Coordinates of C-alpha atoms in Angstrom, one line a residue:
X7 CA 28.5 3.6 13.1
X8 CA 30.1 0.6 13.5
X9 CA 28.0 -2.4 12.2
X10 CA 26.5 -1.6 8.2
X11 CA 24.3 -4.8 7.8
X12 CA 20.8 -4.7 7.2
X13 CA 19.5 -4.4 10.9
X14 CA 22.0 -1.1 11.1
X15 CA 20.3 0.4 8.3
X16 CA 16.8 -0.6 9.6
X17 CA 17.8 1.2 13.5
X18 CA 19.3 4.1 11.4
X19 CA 16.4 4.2 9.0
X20 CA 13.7 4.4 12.1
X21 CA 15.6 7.5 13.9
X22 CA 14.1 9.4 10.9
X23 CA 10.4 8.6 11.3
X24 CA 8.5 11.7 12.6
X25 CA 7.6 10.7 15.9
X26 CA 3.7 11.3 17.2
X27 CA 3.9 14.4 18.0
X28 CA 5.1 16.0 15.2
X29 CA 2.7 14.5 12.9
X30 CA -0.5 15.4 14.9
X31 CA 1.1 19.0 15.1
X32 CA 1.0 18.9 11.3
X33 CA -2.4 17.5 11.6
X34 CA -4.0 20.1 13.7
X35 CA -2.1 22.8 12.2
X36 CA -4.1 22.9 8.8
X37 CA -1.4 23.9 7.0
X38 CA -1.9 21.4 4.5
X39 CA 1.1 19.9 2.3
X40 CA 4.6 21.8 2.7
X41 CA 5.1 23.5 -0.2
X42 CA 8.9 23.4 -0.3
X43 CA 8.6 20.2 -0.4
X44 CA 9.7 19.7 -4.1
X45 CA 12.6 22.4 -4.3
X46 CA 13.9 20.6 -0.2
X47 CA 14.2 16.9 -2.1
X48 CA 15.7 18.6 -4.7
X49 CA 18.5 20.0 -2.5
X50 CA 18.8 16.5 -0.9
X51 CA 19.4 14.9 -4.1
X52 CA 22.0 17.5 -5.6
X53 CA 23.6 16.4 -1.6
X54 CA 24.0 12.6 -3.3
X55 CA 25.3 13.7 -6.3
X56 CA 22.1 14.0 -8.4
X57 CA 20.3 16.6 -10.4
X58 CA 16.3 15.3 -11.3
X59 CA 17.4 15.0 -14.7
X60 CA 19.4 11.9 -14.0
X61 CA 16.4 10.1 -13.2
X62 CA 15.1 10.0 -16.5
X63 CA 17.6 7.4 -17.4
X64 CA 15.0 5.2 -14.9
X65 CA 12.0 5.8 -17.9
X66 CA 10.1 6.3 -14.9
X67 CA 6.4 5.5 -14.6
X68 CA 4.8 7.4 -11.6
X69 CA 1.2 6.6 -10.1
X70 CA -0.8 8.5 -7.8
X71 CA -4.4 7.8 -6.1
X72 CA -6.1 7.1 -3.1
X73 CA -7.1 3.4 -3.8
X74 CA -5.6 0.6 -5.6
X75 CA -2.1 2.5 -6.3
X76 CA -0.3 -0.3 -4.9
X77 CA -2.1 -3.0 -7.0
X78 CA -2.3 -0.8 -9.9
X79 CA 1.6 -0.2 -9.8
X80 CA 2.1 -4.2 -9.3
X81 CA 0.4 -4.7 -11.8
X82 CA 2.5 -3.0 -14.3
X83 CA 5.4 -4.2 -13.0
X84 CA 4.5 -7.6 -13.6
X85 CA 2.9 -7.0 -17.2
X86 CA 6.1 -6.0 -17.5
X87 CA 8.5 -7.9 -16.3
X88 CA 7.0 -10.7 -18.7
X89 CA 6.9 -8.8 -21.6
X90 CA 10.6 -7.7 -21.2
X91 CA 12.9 -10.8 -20.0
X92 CA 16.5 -10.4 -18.3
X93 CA 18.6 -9.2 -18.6
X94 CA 15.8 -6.2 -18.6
X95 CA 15.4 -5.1 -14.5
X96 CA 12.3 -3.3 -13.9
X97 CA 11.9 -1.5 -10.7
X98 CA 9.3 -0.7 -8.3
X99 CA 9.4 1.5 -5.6
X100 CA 5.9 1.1 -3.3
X101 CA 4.8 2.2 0.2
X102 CA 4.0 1.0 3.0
X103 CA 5.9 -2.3 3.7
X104 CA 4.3 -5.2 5.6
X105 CA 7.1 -7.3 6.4
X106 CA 10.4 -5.9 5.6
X107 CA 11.2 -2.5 4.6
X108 CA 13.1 -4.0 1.9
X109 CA 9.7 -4.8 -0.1
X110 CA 9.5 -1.1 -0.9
X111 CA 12.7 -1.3 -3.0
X112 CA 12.0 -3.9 -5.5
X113 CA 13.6 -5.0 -9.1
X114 CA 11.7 -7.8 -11.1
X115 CA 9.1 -8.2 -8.6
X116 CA 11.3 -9.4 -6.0
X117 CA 12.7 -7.2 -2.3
X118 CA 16.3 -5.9 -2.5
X119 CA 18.4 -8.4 -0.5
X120 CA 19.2 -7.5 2.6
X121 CA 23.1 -6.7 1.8
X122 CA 21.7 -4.3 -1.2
X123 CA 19.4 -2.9 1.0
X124 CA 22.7 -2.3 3.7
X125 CA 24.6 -1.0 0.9
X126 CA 22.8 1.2 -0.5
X127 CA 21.5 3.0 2.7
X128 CA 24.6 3.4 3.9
X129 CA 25.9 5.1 0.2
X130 CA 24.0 7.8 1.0
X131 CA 23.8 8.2 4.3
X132 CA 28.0 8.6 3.9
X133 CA 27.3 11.6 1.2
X134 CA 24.5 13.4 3.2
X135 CA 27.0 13.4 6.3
X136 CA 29.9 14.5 3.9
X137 CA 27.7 17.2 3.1
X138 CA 26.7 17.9 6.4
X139 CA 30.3 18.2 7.1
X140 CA 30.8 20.6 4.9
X141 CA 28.4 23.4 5.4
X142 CA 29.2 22.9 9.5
X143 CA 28.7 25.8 9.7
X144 CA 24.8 25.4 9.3
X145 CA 22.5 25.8 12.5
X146 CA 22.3 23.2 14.6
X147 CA 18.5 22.7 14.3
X148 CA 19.1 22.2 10.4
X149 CA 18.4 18.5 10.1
X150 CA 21.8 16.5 8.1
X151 CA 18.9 13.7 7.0
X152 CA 15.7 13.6 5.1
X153 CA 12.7 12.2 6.9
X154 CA 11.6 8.7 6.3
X155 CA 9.9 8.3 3.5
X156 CA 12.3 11.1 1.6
X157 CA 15.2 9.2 2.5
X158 CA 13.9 6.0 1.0
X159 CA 12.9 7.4 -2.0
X160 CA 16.6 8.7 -3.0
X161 CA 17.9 5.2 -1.8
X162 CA 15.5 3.5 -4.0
X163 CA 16.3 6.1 -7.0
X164 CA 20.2 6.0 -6.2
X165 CA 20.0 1.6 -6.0
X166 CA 18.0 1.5 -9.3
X167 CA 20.6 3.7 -11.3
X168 CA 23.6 1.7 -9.6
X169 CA 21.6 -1.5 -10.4
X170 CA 21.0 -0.6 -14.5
X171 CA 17.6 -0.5 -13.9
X172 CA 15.7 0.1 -17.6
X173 CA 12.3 1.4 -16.1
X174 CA 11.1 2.4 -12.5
X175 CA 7.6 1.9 -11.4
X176 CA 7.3 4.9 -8.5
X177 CA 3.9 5.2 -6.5
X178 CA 3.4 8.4 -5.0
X179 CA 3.3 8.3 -1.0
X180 CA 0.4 11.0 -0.2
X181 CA -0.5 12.8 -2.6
X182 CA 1.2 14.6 -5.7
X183 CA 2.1 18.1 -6.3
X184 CA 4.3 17.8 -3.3
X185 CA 4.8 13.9 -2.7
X186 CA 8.5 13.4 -2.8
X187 CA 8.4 11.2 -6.2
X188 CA 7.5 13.8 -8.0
X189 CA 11.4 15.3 -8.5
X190 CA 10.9 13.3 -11.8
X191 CA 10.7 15.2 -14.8
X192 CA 10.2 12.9 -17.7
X193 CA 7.6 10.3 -16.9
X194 CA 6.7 8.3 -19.8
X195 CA 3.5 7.7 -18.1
X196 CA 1.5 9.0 -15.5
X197 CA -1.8 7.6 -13.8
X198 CA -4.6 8.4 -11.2
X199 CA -6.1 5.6 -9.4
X200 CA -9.5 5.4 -8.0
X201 CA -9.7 8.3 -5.6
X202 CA -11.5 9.1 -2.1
X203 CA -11.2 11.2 0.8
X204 CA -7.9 10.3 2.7
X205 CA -5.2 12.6 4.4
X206 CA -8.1 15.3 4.8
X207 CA -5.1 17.6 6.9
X208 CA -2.4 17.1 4.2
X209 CA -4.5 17.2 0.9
X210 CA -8.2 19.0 1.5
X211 CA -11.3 17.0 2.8
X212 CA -12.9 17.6 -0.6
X213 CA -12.9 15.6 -4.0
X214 CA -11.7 18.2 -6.3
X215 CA -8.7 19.1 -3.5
X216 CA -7.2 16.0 -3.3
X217 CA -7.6 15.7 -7.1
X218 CA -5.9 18.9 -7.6
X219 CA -3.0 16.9 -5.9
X220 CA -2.7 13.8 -7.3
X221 CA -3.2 15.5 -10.9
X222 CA 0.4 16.9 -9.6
X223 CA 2.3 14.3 -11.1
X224 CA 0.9 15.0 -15.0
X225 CA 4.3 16.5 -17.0
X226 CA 4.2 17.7 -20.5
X227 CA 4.9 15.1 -23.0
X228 CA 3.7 12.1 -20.5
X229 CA 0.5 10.7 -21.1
X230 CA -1.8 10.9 -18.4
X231 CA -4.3 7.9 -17.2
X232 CA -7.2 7.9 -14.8
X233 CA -9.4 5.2 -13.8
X234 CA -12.8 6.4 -13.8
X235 CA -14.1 9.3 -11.1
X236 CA -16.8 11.4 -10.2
X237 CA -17.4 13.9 -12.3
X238 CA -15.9 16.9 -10.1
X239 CA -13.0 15.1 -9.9
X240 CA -13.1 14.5 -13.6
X241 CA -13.3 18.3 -13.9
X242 CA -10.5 19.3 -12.1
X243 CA -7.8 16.6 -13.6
X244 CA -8.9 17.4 -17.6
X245 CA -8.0 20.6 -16.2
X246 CA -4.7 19.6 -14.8
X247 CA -3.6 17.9 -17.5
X248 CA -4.3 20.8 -19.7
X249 CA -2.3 22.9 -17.8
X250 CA 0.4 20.6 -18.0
X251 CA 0.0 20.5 -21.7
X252 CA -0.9 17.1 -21.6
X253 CA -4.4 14.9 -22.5
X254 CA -6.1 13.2 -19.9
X255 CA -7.5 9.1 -21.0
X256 CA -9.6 8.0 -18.8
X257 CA -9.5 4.2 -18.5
X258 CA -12.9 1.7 -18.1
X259 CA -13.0 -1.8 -17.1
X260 CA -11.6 -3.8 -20.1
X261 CA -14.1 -6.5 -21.6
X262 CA -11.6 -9.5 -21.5
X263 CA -11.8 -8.6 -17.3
X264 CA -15.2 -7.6 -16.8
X265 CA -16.0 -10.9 -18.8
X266 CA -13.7 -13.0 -16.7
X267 CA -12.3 -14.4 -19.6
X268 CA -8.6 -13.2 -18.0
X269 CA -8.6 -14.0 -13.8
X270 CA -6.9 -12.1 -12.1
X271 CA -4.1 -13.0 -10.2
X272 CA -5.7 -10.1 -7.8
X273 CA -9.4 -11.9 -7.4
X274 CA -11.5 -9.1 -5.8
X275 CA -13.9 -7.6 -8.3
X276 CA -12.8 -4.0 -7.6
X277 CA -8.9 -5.0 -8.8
X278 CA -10.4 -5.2 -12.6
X279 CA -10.3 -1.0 -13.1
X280 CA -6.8 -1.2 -11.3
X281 CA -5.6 -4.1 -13.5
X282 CA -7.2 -1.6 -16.9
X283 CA -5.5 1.0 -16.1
X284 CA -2.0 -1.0 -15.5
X285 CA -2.7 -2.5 -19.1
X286 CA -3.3 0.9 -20.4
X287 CA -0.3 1.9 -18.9
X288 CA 1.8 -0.6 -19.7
X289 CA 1.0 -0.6 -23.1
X290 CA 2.1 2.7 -23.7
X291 CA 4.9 2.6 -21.8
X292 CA 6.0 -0.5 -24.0
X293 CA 5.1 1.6 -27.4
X294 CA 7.4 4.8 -26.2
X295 CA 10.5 1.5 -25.9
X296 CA 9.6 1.1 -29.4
X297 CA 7.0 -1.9 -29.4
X298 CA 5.1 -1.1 -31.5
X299 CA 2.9 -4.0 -32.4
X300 CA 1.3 -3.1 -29.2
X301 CA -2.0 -1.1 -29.7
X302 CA -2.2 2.4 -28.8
X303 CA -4.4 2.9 -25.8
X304 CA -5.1 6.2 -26.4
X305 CA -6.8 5.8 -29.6
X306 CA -7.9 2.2 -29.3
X307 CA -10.7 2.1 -26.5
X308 CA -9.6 -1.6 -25.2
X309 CA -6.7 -2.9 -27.0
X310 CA -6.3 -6.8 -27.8
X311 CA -4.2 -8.5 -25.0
X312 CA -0.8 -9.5 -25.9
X313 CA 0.1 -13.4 -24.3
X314 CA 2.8 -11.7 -21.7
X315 CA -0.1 -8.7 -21.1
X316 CA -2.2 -12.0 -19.7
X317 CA 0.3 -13.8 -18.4
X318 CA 1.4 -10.9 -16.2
X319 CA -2.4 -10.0 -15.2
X320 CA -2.9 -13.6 -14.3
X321 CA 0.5 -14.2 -12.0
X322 CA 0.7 -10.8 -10.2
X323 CA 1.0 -11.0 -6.6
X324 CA 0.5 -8.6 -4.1
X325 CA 0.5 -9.8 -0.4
X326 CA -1.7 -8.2 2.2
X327 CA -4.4 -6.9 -0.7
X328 CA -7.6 -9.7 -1.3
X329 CA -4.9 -12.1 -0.2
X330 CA -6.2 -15.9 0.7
X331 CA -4.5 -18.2 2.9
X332 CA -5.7 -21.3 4.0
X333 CA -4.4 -23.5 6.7
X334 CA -6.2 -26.7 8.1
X335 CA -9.9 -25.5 9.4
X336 CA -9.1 -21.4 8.7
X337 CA -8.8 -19.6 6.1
X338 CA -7.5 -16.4 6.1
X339 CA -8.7 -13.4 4.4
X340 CA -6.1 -10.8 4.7
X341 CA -6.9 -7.0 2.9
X342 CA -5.8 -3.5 4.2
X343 CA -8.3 -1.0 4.6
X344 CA -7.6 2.4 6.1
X345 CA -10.2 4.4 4.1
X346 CA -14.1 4.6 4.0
X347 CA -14.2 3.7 0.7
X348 CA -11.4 1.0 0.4
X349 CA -13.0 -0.5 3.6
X350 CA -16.0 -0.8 2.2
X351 CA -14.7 -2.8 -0.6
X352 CA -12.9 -4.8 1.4
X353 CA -16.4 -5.6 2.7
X354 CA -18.0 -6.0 -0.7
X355 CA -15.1 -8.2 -1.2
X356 CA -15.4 -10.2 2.1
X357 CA -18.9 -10.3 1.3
X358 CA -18.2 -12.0 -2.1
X359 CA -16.0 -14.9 -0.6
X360 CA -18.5 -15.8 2.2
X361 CA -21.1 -16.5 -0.9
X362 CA -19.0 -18.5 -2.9
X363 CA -17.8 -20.2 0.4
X364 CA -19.0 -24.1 0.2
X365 CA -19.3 -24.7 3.9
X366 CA -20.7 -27.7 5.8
X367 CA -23.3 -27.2 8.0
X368 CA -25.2 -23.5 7.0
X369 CA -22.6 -20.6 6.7
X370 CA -24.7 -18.9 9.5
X371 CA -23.3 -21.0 12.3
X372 CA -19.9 -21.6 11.5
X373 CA -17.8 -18.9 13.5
X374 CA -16.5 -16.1 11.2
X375 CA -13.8 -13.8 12.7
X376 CA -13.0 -10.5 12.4
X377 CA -9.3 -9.0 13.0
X378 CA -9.0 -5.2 13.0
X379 CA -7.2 -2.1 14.2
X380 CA -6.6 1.6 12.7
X381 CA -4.7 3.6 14.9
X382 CA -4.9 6.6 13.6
X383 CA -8.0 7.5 11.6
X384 CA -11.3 7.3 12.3
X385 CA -11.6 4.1 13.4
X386 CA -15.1 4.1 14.8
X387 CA -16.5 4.7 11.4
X388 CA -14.2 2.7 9.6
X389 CA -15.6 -0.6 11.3
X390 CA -19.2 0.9 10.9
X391 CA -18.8 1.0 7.2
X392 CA -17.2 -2.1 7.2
X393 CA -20.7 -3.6 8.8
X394 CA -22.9 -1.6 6.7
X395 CA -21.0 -3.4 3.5
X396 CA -20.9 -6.8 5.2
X397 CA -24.9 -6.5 5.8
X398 CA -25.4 -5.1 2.3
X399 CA -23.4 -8.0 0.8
X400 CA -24.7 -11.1 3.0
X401 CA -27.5 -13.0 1.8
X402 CA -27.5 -15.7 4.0
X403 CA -30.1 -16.0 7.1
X404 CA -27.2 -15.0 9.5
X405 CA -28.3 -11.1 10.5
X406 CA -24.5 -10.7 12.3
X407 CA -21.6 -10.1 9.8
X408 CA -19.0 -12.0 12.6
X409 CA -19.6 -14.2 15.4
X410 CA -16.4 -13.4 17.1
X411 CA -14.9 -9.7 16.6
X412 CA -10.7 -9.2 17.5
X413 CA -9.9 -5.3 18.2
X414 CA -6.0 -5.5 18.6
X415 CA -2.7 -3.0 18.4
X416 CA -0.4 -3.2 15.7
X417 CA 2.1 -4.5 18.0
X418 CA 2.9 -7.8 16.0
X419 CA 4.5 -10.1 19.3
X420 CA 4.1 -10.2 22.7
X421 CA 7.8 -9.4 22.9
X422 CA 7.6 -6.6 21.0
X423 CA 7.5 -5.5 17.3
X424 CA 10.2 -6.6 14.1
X425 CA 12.4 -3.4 13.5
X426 CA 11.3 -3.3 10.4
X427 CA 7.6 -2.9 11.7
X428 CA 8.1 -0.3 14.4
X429 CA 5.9 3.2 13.9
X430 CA 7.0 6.3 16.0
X431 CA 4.2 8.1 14.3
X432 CA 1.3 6.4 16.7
X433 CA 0.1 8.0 20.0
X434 CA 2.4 4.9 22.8
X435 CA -0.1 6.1 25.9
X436 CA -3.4 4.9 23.4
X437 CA -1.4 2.1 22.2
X438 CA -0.7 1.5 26.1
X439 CA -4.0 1.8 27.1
X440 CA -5.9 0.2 24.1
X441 CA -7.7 3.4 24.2
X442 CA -8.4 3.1 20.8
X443 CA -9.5 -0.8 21.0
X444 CA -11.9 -0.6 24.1
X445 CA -13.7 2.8 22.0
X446 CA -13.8 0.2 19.0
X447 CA -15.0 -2.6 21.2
X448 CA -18.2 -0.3 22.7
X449 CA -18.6 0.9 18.9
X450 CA -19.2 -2.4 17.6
X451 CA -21.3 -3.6 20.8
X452 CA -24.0 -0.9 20.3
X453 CA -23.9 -2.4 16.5
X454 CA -24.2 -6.1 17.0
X455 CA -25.0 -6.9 20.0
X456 CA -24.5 -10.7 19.5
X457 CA -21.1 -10.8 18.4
X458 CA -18.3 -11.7 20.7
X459 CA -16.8 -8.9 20.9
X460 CA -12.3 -8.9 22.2
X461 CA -9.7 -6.7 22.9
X462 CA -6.3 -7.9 22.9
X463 CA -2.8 -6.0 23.0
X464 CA -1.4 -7.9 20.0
X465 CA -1.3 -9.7 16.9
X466 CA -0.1 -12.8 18.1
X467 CA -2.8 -13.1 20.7
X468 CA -5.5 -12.3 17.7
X469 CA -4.2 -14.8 15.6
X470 CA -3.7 -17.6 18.2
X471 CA -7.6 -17.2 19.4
X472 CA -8.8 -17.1 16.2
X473 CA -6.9 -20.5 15.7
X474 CA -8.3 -21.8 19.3
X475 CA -12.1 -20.6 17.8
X476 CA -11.6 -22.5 15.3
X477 CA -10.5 -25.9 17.1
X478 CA -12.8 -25.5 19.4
X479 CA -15.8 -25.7 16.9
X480 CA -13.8 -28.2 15.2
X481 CA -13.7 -30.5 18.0
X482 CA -17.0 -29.9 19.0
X483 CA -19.6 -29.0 16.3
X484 CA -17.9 -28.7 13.0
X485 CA -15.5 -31.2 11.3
X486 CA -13.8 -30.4 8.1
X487 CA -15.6 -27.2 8.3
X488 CA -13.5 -24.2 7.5
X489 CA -13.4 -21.2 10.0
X490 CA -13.6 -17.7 7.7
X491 CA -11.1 -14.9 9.3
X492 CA -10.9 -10.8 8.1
X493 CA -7.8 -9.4 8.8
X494 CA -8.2 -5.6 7.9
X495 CA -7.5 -2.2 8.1
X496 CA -4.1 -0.3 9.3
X497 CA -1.9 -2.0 7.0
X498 CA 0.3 -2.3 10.0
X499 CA -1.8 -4.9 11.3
X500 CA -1.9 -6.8 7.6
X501 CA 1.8 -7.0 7.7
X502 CA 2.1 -8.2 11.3
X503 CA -0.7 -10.6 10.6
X504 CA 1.2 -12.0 7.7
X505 CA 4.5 -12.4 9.4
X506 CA 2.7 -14.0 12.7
X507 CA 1.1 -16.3 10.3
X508 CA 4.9 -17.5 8.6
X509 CA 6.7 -17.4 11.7
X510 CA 4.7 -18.9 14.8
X511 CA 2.9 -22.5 14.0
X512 CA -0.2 -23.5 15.1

C-alpha cells in the first residue's frame, strides 16, 4: 500500500465491511449472535500486541441499549470533560458516523485528526499482516483482518492507550454478551439505555432476549445503571446483574431536568432519562477517581448537581440527534430514527417543535417537509408509526402531518457517495431501483392522501427541493415565514443530510 493518509485508510477500512449478502445470509439464518465472538476479538487483540487486561488502564465506561446510547454516552463525556480539565483526555468511542468515520474515535469531544486517524489504522493493520505472515501457513479462506466494526474498535482502543487517554467512554455496537466492546474486563461503570425491539435476527424479537444481551456488559465490581424498563425487562437485568455479582440501580428522570430548571443542550423531552442516567454515571465514575465530594448515586436517589455536572448537561452536542438548524425561510429538523420506538419519539419530538413553532400565517398552510429513507428495516412501518405519532402530537386544525413527503436513497450526491459514507451492507439492485422508495411512496399515499408525496435517488435532490418549496411559498404566499423540514430515519441519510447541508449552498 503505497499512500497511508486518511483517504488510504478510509478505502482500506471499507474492504472490510460485510457486503449485502453476507449480512442478509446472517439475517435469514436465525442463528442469532456468533458466540465466538468474544474469545475471536480476543485473538485479534493478542495479534496487536494486547491482552484485555491492558484495557483497564483506559478506566473504561461501557454503555449498551437500544435507544439514546449515543446521547447517553455524549453526555458523559461531556459531564466529563468539564469536570476534569487538560491535561485530562477522555475518550469516546461511538457508532455509526455521519460525516467522517473519524467521529467514532473521539478524545475531549472532538474527531481524531485525520493524520491520527491514518496513523493509527495503519499501526495495526502492519501487526495484523505481520501476524498473518507468520502463521502463512493458515488456510487461505482464514480472513488476516477483523470486520469493520472489530477493526475500529481495536484502532480506537490501541489510539486511546498511545494517546494517555485517562478514561474511555465505549458504546456497545449491537448488543452485549457478544458486541465486540465487551473484551473489557474492569468497567468502572456499566449502563443500559432505554431498550426496544431492534436487530430481531442478531438479539431475539422479544424484550427479555435482547435484555439478556445488553445485561452482557455487567462485570463484577462495576456498578450497573439502567434507565427505566418494562418490568420483564427489569426482571431479566436484576437477574443479570446478580449473576455477575453485581447490583443493578435503576435511574429516573432527575427533578432539576424534569423541572427544566437545567436545559439541555439535547432539547427533546425524551433526552432527560438519557441525560439521568449519564449524571448517574458520571458521578460514580468521578467517586471511583477519588472525588469524593460527589454524592453517591447509588444511595442518594438524585444527587445535587455539581456546576461542571450542569455546565456539561447544558453544552453537550450531538449532531444528527434533535438537532436544529436554521437557514433563511427553513429550518431543519434533523433526528435518526431507525426503530419503532425511537421513530416515534422522533415524532413526539417533531410534534413538540411544530407547537412551539411561532409561524405567520396558521401553521396548517405553511408547507412542512418530510425527508426519509430506511434501507434496511421495516420501512413501511417505520413511516406509519412516524404518522400515527405526528397525528397524536398535532393540535393544530391541519389533519396532514406534511404537506410535501421526500422518500430518497442514502446516496448523499448525485456524483456519488463521500468514502467515508459508502455502505456495502445495502441490497445496490433496490438502491438502483428505488424499490424501497416507490413501496414507501404507495405506503404513505394510502395514508395521506393529500400530501405530495416524491421519490428522488439522492440527498442532494431532497435537500435542494425542499429549499425550492420553500422559495416558492416564499415568493408567493408566505414572507418571513419559516418552512419546517424532518430529516429522519437510517442515520445514513442524517449524516448525508448534514454534510449536503455544510457543503452545497443554497
Amino acid at each position: 500500500m503505497e499512500k497511508r493518509d486518511y483517504a488510504a485508510a478510509v478505502a482500506a477500512l471499507n474492504t472490510l465491511q460485510s457486503n449485502f449478502s453476507i449480512v442478509d445470509a446472517i439475517r435469514k439464518s436465525g442463528k442469532g449472535m456468533n458466540r465466538q465472538a468474544i474469545p475471536e476479538m480476543i485473538e485479534w487483540c493478542r495479534k496487536i500486541g494486547y491482552e484485555p487486561a491492558a484495557f483497564d488502564r483506559l478506566k473504561p465506561i461501557h454503555i449498551a441499549g437500544t435507544k439514546g446510547k449515543g446521547s447517553t454516552s455524549a453526555f458523559v463525556s461531556s459531564i466529563l470533560s468539564q469536570y476534569l480539565p487538560a491535561p485530562t483526555k477522555i475518550g469516546l468511542y461511538t457508532s455509526p458516523h455521519l460525516r467522517f468515520v473519524r467521529e467514532r474515535i473521539q478524545i475531549n469531544n472532538e474527531p481524531i485528526s485525520e493524520v491520527k486517524f491514518a496513523k493509527y489504522f495503519f499501526e495495526i493493520w502492519d501487526r495484523l499482516e505481520a501476524a498473518a505472515a507468520k502463521t502463512s501457513d493458515s488456510p487461505s479462506d482464514v480472513s488476516t483482518k477483523p470486520v469493520y466494526f472489530r477493526y475500529l474498535t481495536l484502532m480506537a482502543l490501541h489510539a486511546y492507550l498511545e494517546e494517555g487517554v485517562d478514561t474511555a467512554i465505549m458504546e456497545c455496537g449491537i448488543g452485549g454478551e457478544y458486541d465486540s466492546t465487551n473484551i473489557l474486563t474492569k468497567p468502572s461503570v456499566t449502563a443500559v439505555t432505554s431498550l426496544g425491539i431492534d436487530h430481531v435476527a442478531m438479539l431475539g424479537s422479544t424484550l427479555p432476549e435482547i435484555a439478556w444481551h445488553k445485561s452482557g456488559i455487567f462485570k463484577s465490581g462495576s456498578i450497573a445503571f439502567s434507565a427505566p424498563q418494562k418490568e420483564e425487562a427489569i426482571t431479566v437485568l436484576r437477574e443479570r446483574a446478580a449473576e455477575r455479582n453485581t447490583a443493578l440501580h435503576v435511574i429516573d428522570t432527575h427533578p432539576a431536568l424534569a423541572n427544566n430548571e437545567v436545559k439541555l443542550g439535547l432539547g427533546a423531552a425524551f433526552q432527560k432519562i438519557n441525560a439521568s442516567v449519564a449524571i448517574a454515571v458520571a458521578a460514580t465514575h468521578l467517586r471511583s477517581m477519588g472525588h469524593s465530594s460527589i454524592p453517591d448515586p447509588t444511595t442518594t436517589s438524585h444527587i445535587e448537581l455539581p456546576p461542571e455536572f450542569v455546565k456539561g448537561l447544558e453544552e453537550v452536542r450531538w449532531p444528527g440527534r434533535c438537532e436544529v438548524r436554521r437557514e433563511p425561510n427553513v429550518s431543519w429538523h434533523i433526528d435518526g430514527g431507525h426503530t419503532l420506538e425511537s421513530i416515534e419519539v422522533t415524532g413526539k419530538w417533531f410534534a413538540e417543535q411544530i407547537a412551539s413553532a411561532q409561524t405567520m400565517p396558521s401553521p396548517s398552510h405553511i408547507p412542512r417537509i418530510l425527508i426519509f429513507n430506511q434501507q434496511t428495516r421495516d420501512a413501511n412501518a417505520l413511516a406509519k408509526a412516524l404518522y400515527t405519532a405526528l397525528q397524536a402530537g398535532i393540535t393544530s386544525p391541519s389533519t396532514s402531518p406534511f404537506t410535501h413527503v421526500i422518500f430518497t436513497t442514502n446516496q448523499t450526491f448525485n456524483e456519488g457517495y463521500k468514502p467515508d459514507l459508502i455502505s456495502m451492507n445495502t441490497n445496490q439492485q433496490d438502491v438502483d431501483t428505488l424499490a424501497v422508495q416507490r413501496a414507501l411512496a404507495l405506503t404513505w399515499s394510502e395514508i395521506d392522501d393529500t400530501a405530495d408525496v416524491r421519490v428522488l435517488k439522492t440527498i442532494e435532490d431532497a435537500i435542494a427541493t425542499s429549499r425550492q418549496i420553500a422559495r416558492e411559498w416564499e415568493e408567493n404566499d408566505g414572507p418571513g415565514s419559516e418552512v419546517m423540514v424532518l430529516v429522519t430515519g437510517s442515520l445514513h441519510l442524517v449524516g448525508g443530510a448534514i454534510d449536503v447541508l455544510e457543503t452545497v449552498s443554497r
